[in-house]
mmCIF file of C-alpha atoms in Angstrom:
data_model
loop_
_atom_site.group_PDB
_atom_site.id
_atom_site.type_symbol
_atom_site.label_atom_id
_atom_site.label_comp_id
_atom_site.label_asym_id
_atom_site.label_seq_id
_atom_site.Cartn_x
_atom_site.Cartn_y
_atom_site.Cartn_z
ATOM 1 C CA TYR A 1 104.923 156.649 145.097
ATOM 2 C CA SER A 2 106.888 159.835 145.129
ATOM 3 C CA THR A 3 107.345 161.899 148.290
ATOM 4 C CA ASP A 4 110.078 164.152 146.956
ATOM 5 C CA LEU A 5 108.528 167.444 148.077
ATOM 6 C CA THR A 6 110.330 169.502 150.688
ATOM 7 C CA THR A 7 110.016 166.511 153.008
ATOM 8 C CA TYR A 8 113.659 165.584 153.028
ATOM 9 C CA SER A 9 115.093 169.060 152.687
ATOM 10 C CA LEU A 10 115.620 168.686 156.446
ATOM 11 C CA VAL A 11 118.411 166.240 155.666
ATOM 12 C CA LYS A 12 120.332 168.860 153.686
ATOM 13 C CA GLN A 13 119.656 171.417 156.371
ATOM 14 C CA PHE A 14 121.088 169.271 159.141
ATOM 15 C CA SER A 15 123.967 167.873 157.095
ATOM 16 C CA LEU A 16 125.493 171.361 156.976
ATOM 17 C CA GLN A 17 125.325 171.488 160.742
ATOM 18 C CA LEU A 18 126.919 168.045 161.060
ATOM 19 C CA GLN A 19 130.206 169.454 159.847
ATOM 20 C CA LYS A 20 130.272 171.811 162.823
ATOM 21 C CA TYR A 21 129.981 169.041 165.401
ATOM 22 C CA LYS A 22 132.929 166.756 166.027
ATOM 23 C CA LYS A 23 131.913 165.013 169.215
ATOM 24 C CA ASN A 24 130.042 161.709 168.901
ATOM 25 C CA ASN A 25 127.300 162.573 171.370
ATOM 26 C CA ARG A 26 126.340 165.752 169.478
ATOM 27 C CA VAL A 27 126.353 163.924 166.154
ATOM 28 C CA THR A 28 124.089 161.259 167.635
ATOM 29 C CA LEU A 29 121.659 163.900 168.887
ATOM 30 C CA LEU A 30 121.504 165.514 165.465
ATOM 31 C CA VAL A 31 120.976 162.215 163.645
ATOM 32 C CA ASN A 32 118.148 161.300 166.035
ATOM 33 C CA SER A 33 116.596 164.716 165.468
ATOM 34 C CA ILE A 34 116.764 164.245 161.692
ATOM 35 C CA GLU A 35 115.103 160.823 161.874
ATOM 36 C CA LYS A 36 112.294 162.070 164.138
ATOM 37 C CA ASN A 37 111.551 165.044 161.860
ATOM 38 C CA LYS A 38 111.641 162.874 158.741
ATOM 39 C CA SER A 39 109.254 160.388 160.321
ATOM 40 C CA LYS A 40 106.818 163.131 161.416
ATOM 41 C CA MET A 41 106.845 164.846 158.018
ATOM 42 C CA LYS A 42 106.375 161.595 156.101
ATOM 43 C CA LYS A 43 103.387 160.595 158.265
ATOM 44 C CA ARG A 44 101.761 163.987 157.686
ATOM 45 C CA ILE A 45 102.288 163.848 153.918
ATOM 46 C CA ASP A 46 101.163 160.211 153.671
ATOM 47 C CA ALA A 47 97.984 161.115 155.564
ATOM 48 C CA TRP A 48 96.770 163.727 153.077
ATOM 49 C CA TYR A 49 98.069 161.778 150.066
ATOM 50 C CA LYS A 50 95.800 158.905 151.069
ATOM 51 C CA SER A 51 92.810 161.212 151.546
ATOM 52 C CA PHE A 52 93.271 162.782 148.085
ATOM 53 C CA ARG A 53 91.181 160.194 146.204
ATOM 54 C CA TYR A 54 89.421 162.157 143.489
ATOM 55 C CA LYS A 55 88.163 161.159 140.078
ATOM 56 C CA TYR A 56 89.018 164.485 138.411
ATOM 57 C CA LEU A 57 92.509 165.999 138.628
ATOM 58 C CA LEU A 58 93.465 169.418 137.219
ATOM 59 C CA PHE A 59 96.976 170.857 137.358
ATOM 60 C CA SER A 60 97.844 174.548 136.968
ATOM 61 C CA GLN A 61 101.348 174.815 135.500
ATOM 62 C CA ASN A 62 101.640 178.540 136.228
ATOM 63 C CA ASN A 63 100.625 178.308 139.886
ATOM 64 C CA ARG A 64 101.927 174.785 140.621
ATOM 65 C CA ILE A 65 98.557 173.897 142.148
ATOM 66 C CA LEU A 66 96.769 170.547 141.848
ATOM 67 C CA ILE A 67 92.968 170.400 142.093
ATOM 68 C CA GLY A 68 91.000 167.275 142.958
ATOM 69 C CA ALA A 69 87.222 166.959 142.487
ATOM 70 C CA ASP A 70 84.543 164.281 142.580
ATOM 71 C CA GLU A 71 80.808 163.771 142.011
ATOM 72 C CA ASN A 72 80.229 163.791 145.773
ATOM 73 C CA GLY A 73 80.736 167.575 145.674
ATOM 74 C CA VAL A 74 84.237 167.975 147.104
ATOM 75 C CA ILE A 75 86.839 170.244 145.476
ATOM 76 C CA LYS A 76 90.257 170.289 147.139
ATOM 77 C CA SER A 77 93.453 172.213 146.334
ATOM 78 C CA THR A 78 97.098 171.451 147.140
ATOM 79 C CA ASP A 79 100.481 173.012 146.325
ATOM 80 C CA LEU A 80 101.951 169.472 146.614
ATOM 81 C CA LYS A 81 103.164 170.297 150.115
ATOM 82 C CA ASN A 82 99.976 171.154 151.991
ATOM 83 C CA ILE A 83 96.218 171.251 151.447
ATOM 84 C CA LEU A 84 95.482 174.887 150.562
ATOM 85 C CA TRP A 85 91.683 174.834 150.765
ATOM 86 C CA HIS A 86 88.649 172.667 150.153
ATOM 87 C CA ARG A 87 85.011 173.285 149.240
ATOM 88 C CA LYS A 88 82.001 171.025 149.742
ATOM 89 C CA PHE A 89 78.950 171.169 147.488
ATOM 90 C CA ASN A 90 75.989 168.781 147.355
ATOM 91 C CA SER A 91 77.224 167.440 144.018
ATOM 92 C CA ILE A 92 79.372 168.176 140.965
ATOM 93 C CA ILE A 93 78.231 167.137 137.490
ATOM 94 C CA GLY A 94 80.988 166.411 134.998
ATOM 95 C CA LYS A 95 84.625 167.410 135.043
ATOM 96 C CA PRO A 96 85.412 170.959 136.272
ATOM 97 C CA VAL A 97 87.352 173.313 133.999
ATOM 98 C CA LEU A 98 90.491 175.269 134.898
ATOM 99 C CA ALA A 99 91.025 178.638 133.161
ATOM 100 C CA ASP A 100 92.042 182.228 133.980
ATOM 101 C CA ASN A 101 93.150 181.235 137.527
ATOM 102 C CA LYS A 102 89.614 180.021 138.225
ATOM 103 C CA ILE A 103 87.853 176.683 138.536
ATOM 104 C CA PHE A 104 84.474 176.394 136.831
ATOM 105 C CA ALA A 105 82.143 173.604 137.938
ATOM 106 C CA PHE A 106 78.468 172.729 137.621
ATOM 107 C CA THR A 107 77.379 172.300 141.236
ATOM 108 C CA ASP A 108 74.280 171.955 143.431
ATOM 109 C CA ASN A 109 71.167 174.037 142.785
ATOM 110 C CA ASN A 110 71.889 173.736 139.050
ATOM 111 C CA SER A 111 74.463 176.525 139.027
ATOM 112 C CA ILE A 112 77.745 177.129 137.275
ATOM 113 C CA CYS A 113 80.143 178.140 140.011
ATOM 114 C CA ALA A 114 83.430 180.066 139.580
ATOM 115 C CA ILE A 115 86.009 179.449 142.326
ATOM 116 C CA ASP A 116 89.256 181.343 142.850
ATOM 117 C CA LEU A 117 92.147 178.932 142.226
ATOM 118 C CA LYS A 118 94.437 180.230 144.993
ATOM 119 C CA GLN A 119 91.979 181.119 147.757
ATOM 120 C CA GLY A 120 89.041 178.789 147.100
ATOM 121 C CA THR A 121 86.533 181.640 147.431
ATOM 122 C CA ILE A 122 83.344 181.533 145.340
ATOM 123 C CA LEU A 123 83.520 184.412 142.841
ATOM 124 C CA TRP A 124 80.113 184.035 141.192
ATOM 125 C CA LYS A 125 77.247 181.625 140.500
ATOM 126 C CA LEU A 126 74.984 181.398 137.466
ATOM 127 C CA PRO A 127 71.760 179.320 137.815
ATOM 128 C CA ILE A 128 70.691 177.147 134.857
ATOM 129 C CA ILE A 129 67.325 175.333 134.751
ATOM 130 C CA ASN A 130 66.114 171.973 133.375
ATOM 131 C CA VAL A 131 69.564 170.418 133.225
ATOM 132 C CA GLY A 132 70.125 166.687 133.165
ATOM 133 C CA LYS A 133 73.553 165.129 133.413
ATOM 134 C CA SER A 134 74.525 166.180 129.890
ATOM 135 C CA ILE A 135 75.869 169.640 130.758
ATOM 136 C CA LYS A 136 79.441 170.446 129.757
ATOM 137 C CA ILE A 137 81.584 173.527 130.280
ATOM 138 C CA TYR A 138 84.323 174.495 127.814
ATOM 139 C CA ALA A 139 86.922 177.233 128.223
ATOM 140 C CA HIS A 140 88.413 178.880 125.154
ATOM 141 C CA LYS A 141 90.749 181.834 125.597
ATOM 142 C CA LYS A 142 88.826 184.388 127.723
ATOM 143 C CA SER A 143 85.383 182.848 127.229
ATOM 144 C CA LEU A 144 83.285 180.027 128.650
ATOM 145 C CA PHE A 145 80.852 177.972 126.578
ATOM 146 C CA VAL A 146 78.098 176.029 128.335
ATOM 147 C CA ILE A 147 76.121 173.414 126.438
ATOM 148 C CA TYR A 148 73.399 171.042 127.563
ATOM 149 C CA TYR A 149 70.255 169.298 126.395
ATOM 150 C CA ASP A 150 67.011 170.557 127.962
ATOM 151 C CA ASN A 151 65.128 167.399 129.004
ATOM 152 C CA GLN A 152 61.745 169.153 129.135
ATOM 153 C CA LYS A 153 61.731 171.405 126.074
ATOM 154 C CA LEU A 154 63.846 168.940 124.012
ATOM 155 C CA TYR A 155 66.321 171.426 122.596
ATOM 156 C CA THR A 156 70.046 172.075 122.894
ATOM 157 C CA TYR A 157 70.996 175.140 124.901
ATOM 158 C CA LEU A 158 74.290 176.877 124.128
ATOM 159 C CA CYS A 159 75.539 179.880 126.059
ATOM 160 C CA LYS A 160 78.682 182.022 125.895
ATOM 161 C CA LEU A 161 79.932 183.697 129.082
ATOM 162 C CA ASP A 162 82.857 185.892 129.957
ATOM 163 C CA MET A 163 85.085 184.952 132.891
ATOM 164 C CA TYR A 164 82.969 187.086 135.247
ATOM 165 C CA GLY A 165 79.726 185.187 134.654
ATOM 166 C CA HIS A 166 78.127 187.694 132.256
ATOM 167 C CA VAL A 167 76.058 186.090 129.494
ATOM 168 C CA LEU A 168 77.293 187.301 126.086
ATOM 169 C CA TRP A 169 74.778 185.368 123.999
ATOM 170 C CA LYS A 170 72.373 182.408 124.138
ATOM 171 C CA ALA A 171 71.339 180.052 121.370
ATOM 172 C CA TYR A 172 68.747 177.272 121.121
ATOM 173 C CA PHE A 173 68.759 174.439 118.588
ATOM 174 C CA LYS A 174 65.988 171.884 118.158
ATOM 175 C CA ASP A 175 66.548 168.244 117.160
ATOM 176 C CA TYR A 176 70.251 168.261 118.092
ATOM 177 C CA ILE A 177 71.427 166.313 121.119
ATOM 178 C CA PRO A 178 74.993 167.527 121.791
ATOM 179 C CA LEU A 179 77.205 164.444 121.960
ATOM 180 C CA ASN A 180 80.558 166.059 121.198
ATOM 181 C CA VAL A 181 81.678 169.702 120.970
ATOM 182 C CA ILE A 182 84.881 171.355 119.758
ATOM 183 C CA ILE A 183 85.770 175.034 119.513
ATOM 184 C CA SER A 184 87.945 176.492 116.766
ATOM 185 C CA LYS A 185 89.158 180.020 116.084
ATOM 186 C CA ASN A 186 85.793 181.206 114.738
ATOM 187 C CA LEU A 187 83.354 178.309 115.031
ATOM 188 C CA ILE A 188 81.798 175.912 117.523
ATOM 189 C CA PHE A 189 81.202 172.440 116.085
ATOM 190 C CA ILE A 190 78.460 170.249 117.562
ATOM 191 C CA LYS A 191 77.998 166.584 116.672
ATOM 192 C CA SER A 192 74.642 164.845 116.944
ATOM 193 C CA LYS A 193 74.393 161.279 115.599
ATOM 194 C CA ASN A 194 74.802 161.684 111.814
ATOM 195 C CA LYS A 195 74.782 165.504 111.754
ATOM 196 C CA LEU A 196 77.484 168.127 112.197
ATOM 197 C CA ILE A 197 76.546 171.766 112.741
ATOM 198 C CA GLY A 198 78.770 174.823 112.915
ATOM 199 C CA ILE A 199 77.931 177.868 115.052
ATOM 200 C CA ASP A 200 79.503 181.322 114.873
ATOM 201 C CA LYS A 201 81.521 181.665 118.081
ATOM 202 C CA TYR A 202 80.966 185.430 118.335
ATOM 203 C CA LYS A 203 77.244 185.639 117.516
ATOM 204 C CA GLY A 204 75.787 182.227 118.366
ATOM 205 C CA VAL A 205 74.254 181.879 114.897
ATOM 206 C CA LYS A 206 74.172 178.555 113.006
ATOM 207 C CA ILE A 207 76.439 178.803 109.946
ATOM 208 C CA PHE A 208 76.167 175.371 108.355
ATOM 209 C CA LYS A 209 74.810 171.853 108.727
ATOM 210 C CA SER A 210 76.199 168.655 107.188
ATOM 211 C CA ASP A 211 74.594 165.208 107.081
ATOM 212 C CA PHE A 212 76.648 162.000 106.920
ATOM 213 C CA ASN A 213 75.867 158.465 105.821
ATOM 214 C CA GLY A 214 76.773 156.993 109.170
ATOM 215 C CA ILE A 215 76.926 157.720 112.868
ATOM 216 C CA ILE A 216 79.538 160.287 113.887
ATOM 217 C CA THR A 217 81.165 158.973 117.066
ATOM 218 C CA LYS A 218 83.675 161.800 117.590
ATOM 219 C CA ILE A 219 84.836 165.135 116.151
ATOM 220 C CA ILE A 220 88.345 166.519 116.664
ATOM 221 C CA LEU A 221 89.975 169.787 115.656
ATOM 222 C CA PHE A 222 93.501 169.555 114.235
ATOM 223 C CA ASP A 223 95.401 172.221 112.287
ATOM 224 C CA GLU A 224 92.123 174.258 112.146
ATOM 225 C CA SER A 225 90.532 171.376 110.208
ATOM 226 C CA VAL A 226 87.751 169.056 111.351
ATOM 227 C CA TYR A 227 88.366 165.324 111.694
ATOM 228 C CA LEU A 228 85.506 162.861 112.192
ATOM 229 C CA ILE A 229 85.252 159.296 113.404
ATOM 230 C CA VAL A 230 82.323 157.794 111.465
ATOM 231 C CA ASN A 231 80.696 154.395 112.078
ATOM 232 C CA ALA A 232 83.346 153.757 114.767
ATOM 233 C CA ASN A 233 85.962 152.548 112.272
ATOM 234 C CA GLU A 234 86.540 155.407 109.784
ATOM 235 C CA LEU A 235 88.698 158.483 110.306
ATOM 236 C CA LEU A 236 88.177 161.253 107.789
ATOM 237 C CA LYS A 237 89.372 164.805 107.297
ATOM 238 C CA TYR A 238 86.447 167.021 106.364
ATOM 239 C CA ASN A 239 86.564 170.305 104.446
ATOM 240 C CA ILE A 240 83.873 172.558 105.928
ATOM 241 C CA GLN A 241 83.950 175.172 103.129
ATOM 242 C CA LYS A 242 83.582 172.621 100.334
ATOM 243 C CA THR A 243 81.569 170.131 102.440
ATOM 244 C CA GLU A 244 83.694 167.254 101.175
ATOM 245 C CA THR A 245 86.041 164.605 102.518
ATOM 246 C CA VAL A 246 89.749 165.416 101.957
ATOM 247 C CA TRP A 247 91.048 161.963 102.922
ATOM 248 C CA ARG A 248 89.782 158.843 104.660
ATOM 249 C CA TYR A 249 91.377 156.093 106.743
ATOM 250 C CA LYS A 250 89.403 152.915 107.330
ATOM 251 C CA SER A 251 90.380 150.772 110.311
ATOM 252 C CA SER A 252 89.736 147.034 110.470
ATOM 253 C CA HIS A 253 89.113 147.497 114.215
ATOM 254 C CA LYS A 254 86.734 149.741 116.135
ATOM 255 C CA ILE A 255 88.276 153.146 116.957
ATOM 256 C CA LEU A 256 87.892 153.877 120.670
ATOM 257 C CA HIS A 257 89.849 157.101 121.275
ATOM 258 C CA ALA A 258 91.074 159.978 119.143
ATOM 259 C CA PHE A 259 92.757 163.298 119.891
ATOM 260 C CA SER A 260 95.214 165.844 118.521
ATOM 261 C CA ASP A 261 98.095 167.626 120.259
ATOM 262 C CA GLY A 262 98.313 170.294 117.540
ATOM 263 C CA ILE A 263 101.247 168.544 115.844
ATOM 264 C CA SER A 264 99.913 165.088 115.006
ATOM 265 C CA PHE A 265 96.674 163.159 115.224
ATOM 266 C CA TYR A 266 96.327 159.980 117.310
ATOM 267 C CA ILE A 267 93.810 157.155 117.507
ATOM 268 C CA SER A 268 93.578 153.899 119.458
ATOM 269 C CA ASN A 269 91.469 150.891 118.529
ATOM 270 C CA GLU A 270 89.952 147.861 120.249
ATOM 271 C CA LYS A 271 92.994 145.744 119.347
ATOM 272 C CA GLY A 272 95.181 148.000 121.508
ATOM 273 C CA GLN A 273 96.942 149.713 118.621
ATOM 274 C CA ILE A 274 97.964 153.373 118.871
ATOM 275 C CA ILE A 275 98.433 155.096 115.513
ATOM 276 C CA SER A 276 99.888 158.541 114.835
ATOM 277 C CA PHE A 277 98.888 160.446 111.665
ATOM 278 C CA HIS A 278 100.249 163.474 109.838
ATOM 279 C CA LYS A 279 97.644 166.032 108.681
ATOM 280 C CA THR A 280 98.025 164.643 105.133
ATOM 281 C CA GLY A 281 96.681 161.287 106.306
ATOM 282 C CA LYS A 282 100.079 159.583 106.220
ATOM 283 C CA GLN A 283 100.842 157.343 109.195
ATOM 284 C CA ASN A 284 103.777 158.500 111.329
ATOM 285 C CA TRP A 285 103.974 155.312 113.418
ATOM 286 C CA ILE A 286 101.967 152.464 114.909
ATOM 287 C CA ASN A 287 102.436 150.555 118.173
ATOM 288 C CA SER A 288 100.338 148.223 120.306
ATOM 289 C CA ILE A 289 99.797 147.225 123.933
ATOM 290 C CA GLY A 290 97.982 144.048 122.921
ATOM 291 C CA THR A 291 94.512 144.767 124.329
ATOM 292 C CA SER A 292 92.141 147.719 124.069
ATOM 293 C CA ILE A 293 92.788 150.980 125.948
ATOM 294 C CA THR A 294 89.819 151.286 128.269
ATOM 295 C CA SER A 295 90.235 154.686 129.926
ATOM 296 C CA SER A 296 91.877 157.412 127.851
ATOM 297 C CA LEU A 297 94.572 158.462 125.424
ATOM 298 C CA SER A 298 96.396 161.770 125.907
ATOM 299 C CA ALA A 299 99.763 163.470 125.426
ATOM 300 C CA ASP A 300 102.090 166.204 126.632
ATOM 301 C CA GLU A 301 105.148 167.694 124.884
ATOM 302 C CA ILE A 302 107.123 164.423 125.024
ATOM 303 C CA TYR A 303 104.952 161.395 125.777
ATOM 304 C CA ILE A 304 101.727 159.607 124.847
ATOM 305 C CA TYR A 305 99.788 158.296 127.863
ATOM 306 C CA ALA A 306 97.487 155.293 127.496
ATOM 307 C CA MET A 307 95.493 153.791 130.376
ATOM 308 C CA LYS A 308 94.142 150.252 130.385
ATOM 309 C CA LYS A 309 92.292 149.111 133.488
ATOM 310 C CA ASN A 310 94.827 149.749 136.279
ATOM 311 C CA VAL A 311 97.946 150.183 134.127
ATOM 312 C CA LEU A 312 99.422 153.401 132.720
ATOM 313 C CA TYR A 313 101.518 152.980 129.531
ATOM 314 C CA ILE A 314 103.997 155.608 128.331
ATOM 315 C CA PHE A 315 105.096 155.969 124.696
ATOM 316 C CA ASP A 316 107.557 158.282 122.993
ATOM 317 C CA LYS A 317 105.429 160.717 120.990
ATOM 318 C CA LYS A 318 107.833 161.235 118.122
ATOM 319 C CA MET A 319 108.660 157.615 117.256
ATOM 320 C CA GLY A 320 105.952 155.672 119.102
ATOM 321 C CA ARG A 321 108.451 153.630 121.149
ATOM 322 C CA PHE A 322 107.200 152.045 124.372
ATOM 323 C CA ILE A 323 109.015 153.684 127.330
ATOM 324 C CA TRP A 324 107.598 152.147 130.522
ATOM 325 C CA SER A 325 104.393 151.150 132.314
ATOM 326 C CA PHE A 326 103.128 151.617 135.856
ATOM 327 C CA HIS A 327 100.513 149.621 137.765
ATOM 328 C CA VAL A 328 98.033 151.747 139.734
ATOM 329 C CA PRO A 329 95.922 149.790 142.258
ATOM 330 C CA GLN A 330 92.233 150.732 141.926
ATOM 331 C CA LEU A 331 92.768 153.515 139.387
ATOM 332 C CA LYS A 332 90.011 156.153 139.722
ATOM 333 C CA ASN A 333 90.862 158.552 136.869
ATOM 334 C CA LYS A 334 89.760 158.497 133.264
ATOM 335 C CA HIS A 335 92.081 161.410 132.562
ATOM 336 C CA LEU A 336 95.439 162.021 134.214
ATOM 337 C CA ALA A 337 97.024 165.364 135.082
ATOM 338 C CA VAL A 338 100.650 166.126 134.210
ATOM 339 C CA SER A 339 103.270 168.737 135.035
ATOM 340 C CA TYR A 340 106.670 169.111 133.389
ATOM 341 C CA LYS A 341 108.252 166.461 135.636
ATOM 342 C CA LYS A 342 105.364 164.504 137.167
ATOM 343 C CA ILE A 343 102.239 162.497 136.407
ATOM 344 C CA PHE A 344 99.330 162.722 138.850
ATOM 345 C CA LEU A 345 96.910 159.838 139.318
ATOM 346 C CA THR A 346 94.424 158.769 141.966
ATOM 347 C CA SER A 347 94.453 155.273 143.447
ATOM 348 C CA GLY A 348 91.511 153.983 145.458
ATOM 349 C CA GLU A 349 94.017 152.130 147.607
ATOM 350 C CA LYS A 350 96.851 154.659 148.025
ATOM 351 C CA GLY A 351 95.223 158.021 147.271
ATOM 352 C CA LEU A 352 97.210 160.566 145.265
ATOM 353 C CA LEU A 353 100.160 159.171 143.313
ATOM 354 C CA MET A 354 102.883 161.440 141.954
ATOM 355 C CA ILE A 355 105.018 159.560 139.433
ATOM 356 C CA ASN A 356 108.318 160.955 138.147
ATOM 357 C CA LYS A 357 108.323 161.121 134.350
ATOM 358 C CA PHE A 358 112.082 160.948 133.922
#
């Protein structure tokens, strides 16, 4: 795994000095000094790499900071050279969210906690009652949306907050268990079995409800349109205004994952196929890794990332060509974190792995 931080900048530093020394004994002293410093630095970096074994990884492109978190309540921050700070809570439910230079997590005492990204200080806490393990936090522009199912009163609770923890509105919906949520420019879409409801993002008022002849397994927003996976093997584009299906794709295999990068739409099925679609429903390309993708399917500006058991597969996003694969012993992540040049993963055996993309 990669250790190309500032670790070996010492070599460059000393190489300039080497030119100034002609005598063998001085050169020998310098070379020994280089080797000792390299060895010390590598041991230090290896030590915290191996301790960075977290299920959830979040990377801030602007600040070049990587965050690791786990259900055991630990949140740790690194600038990829040193550990910046760490926080310990009793527990963390679900994946934390990174937005507005803050980390938002649902922690002990049933509270949403906002943590400063750079300093690790707790900025505010907001208690929420009667929460099971269904709570999810979504960030959209300068707002937070918190949704969960109240196990006692049997209703769905939806709340909009600003980045300072102030509640802007609350909404309650009976008979809807929130299984999947997406946020568009003006609406919040909530899926519950065979129903899809739309909520005004600014007022918290229900705008529409649609029933489907089948179980909705996932909803995805692409090109400000709603796409649904129905009965696990149908992908359809749905027109909210006209409440009708624009186009439909039926797969002969169960669809496991689906997402959009804003340019194209991607699905993977139990046969291991990855298929890219245009918004018109036309297939851009299809490729396969032979067996089903078990963890996740995601993308950045250039690549598609597919994880199966302990193997990461990389595909070219434009043409669907297989680029390379990488075996990760005891992979802990369902979702990877990426920067412009690196991929971040957590191995139960090796700790944090930083893989060069190019």
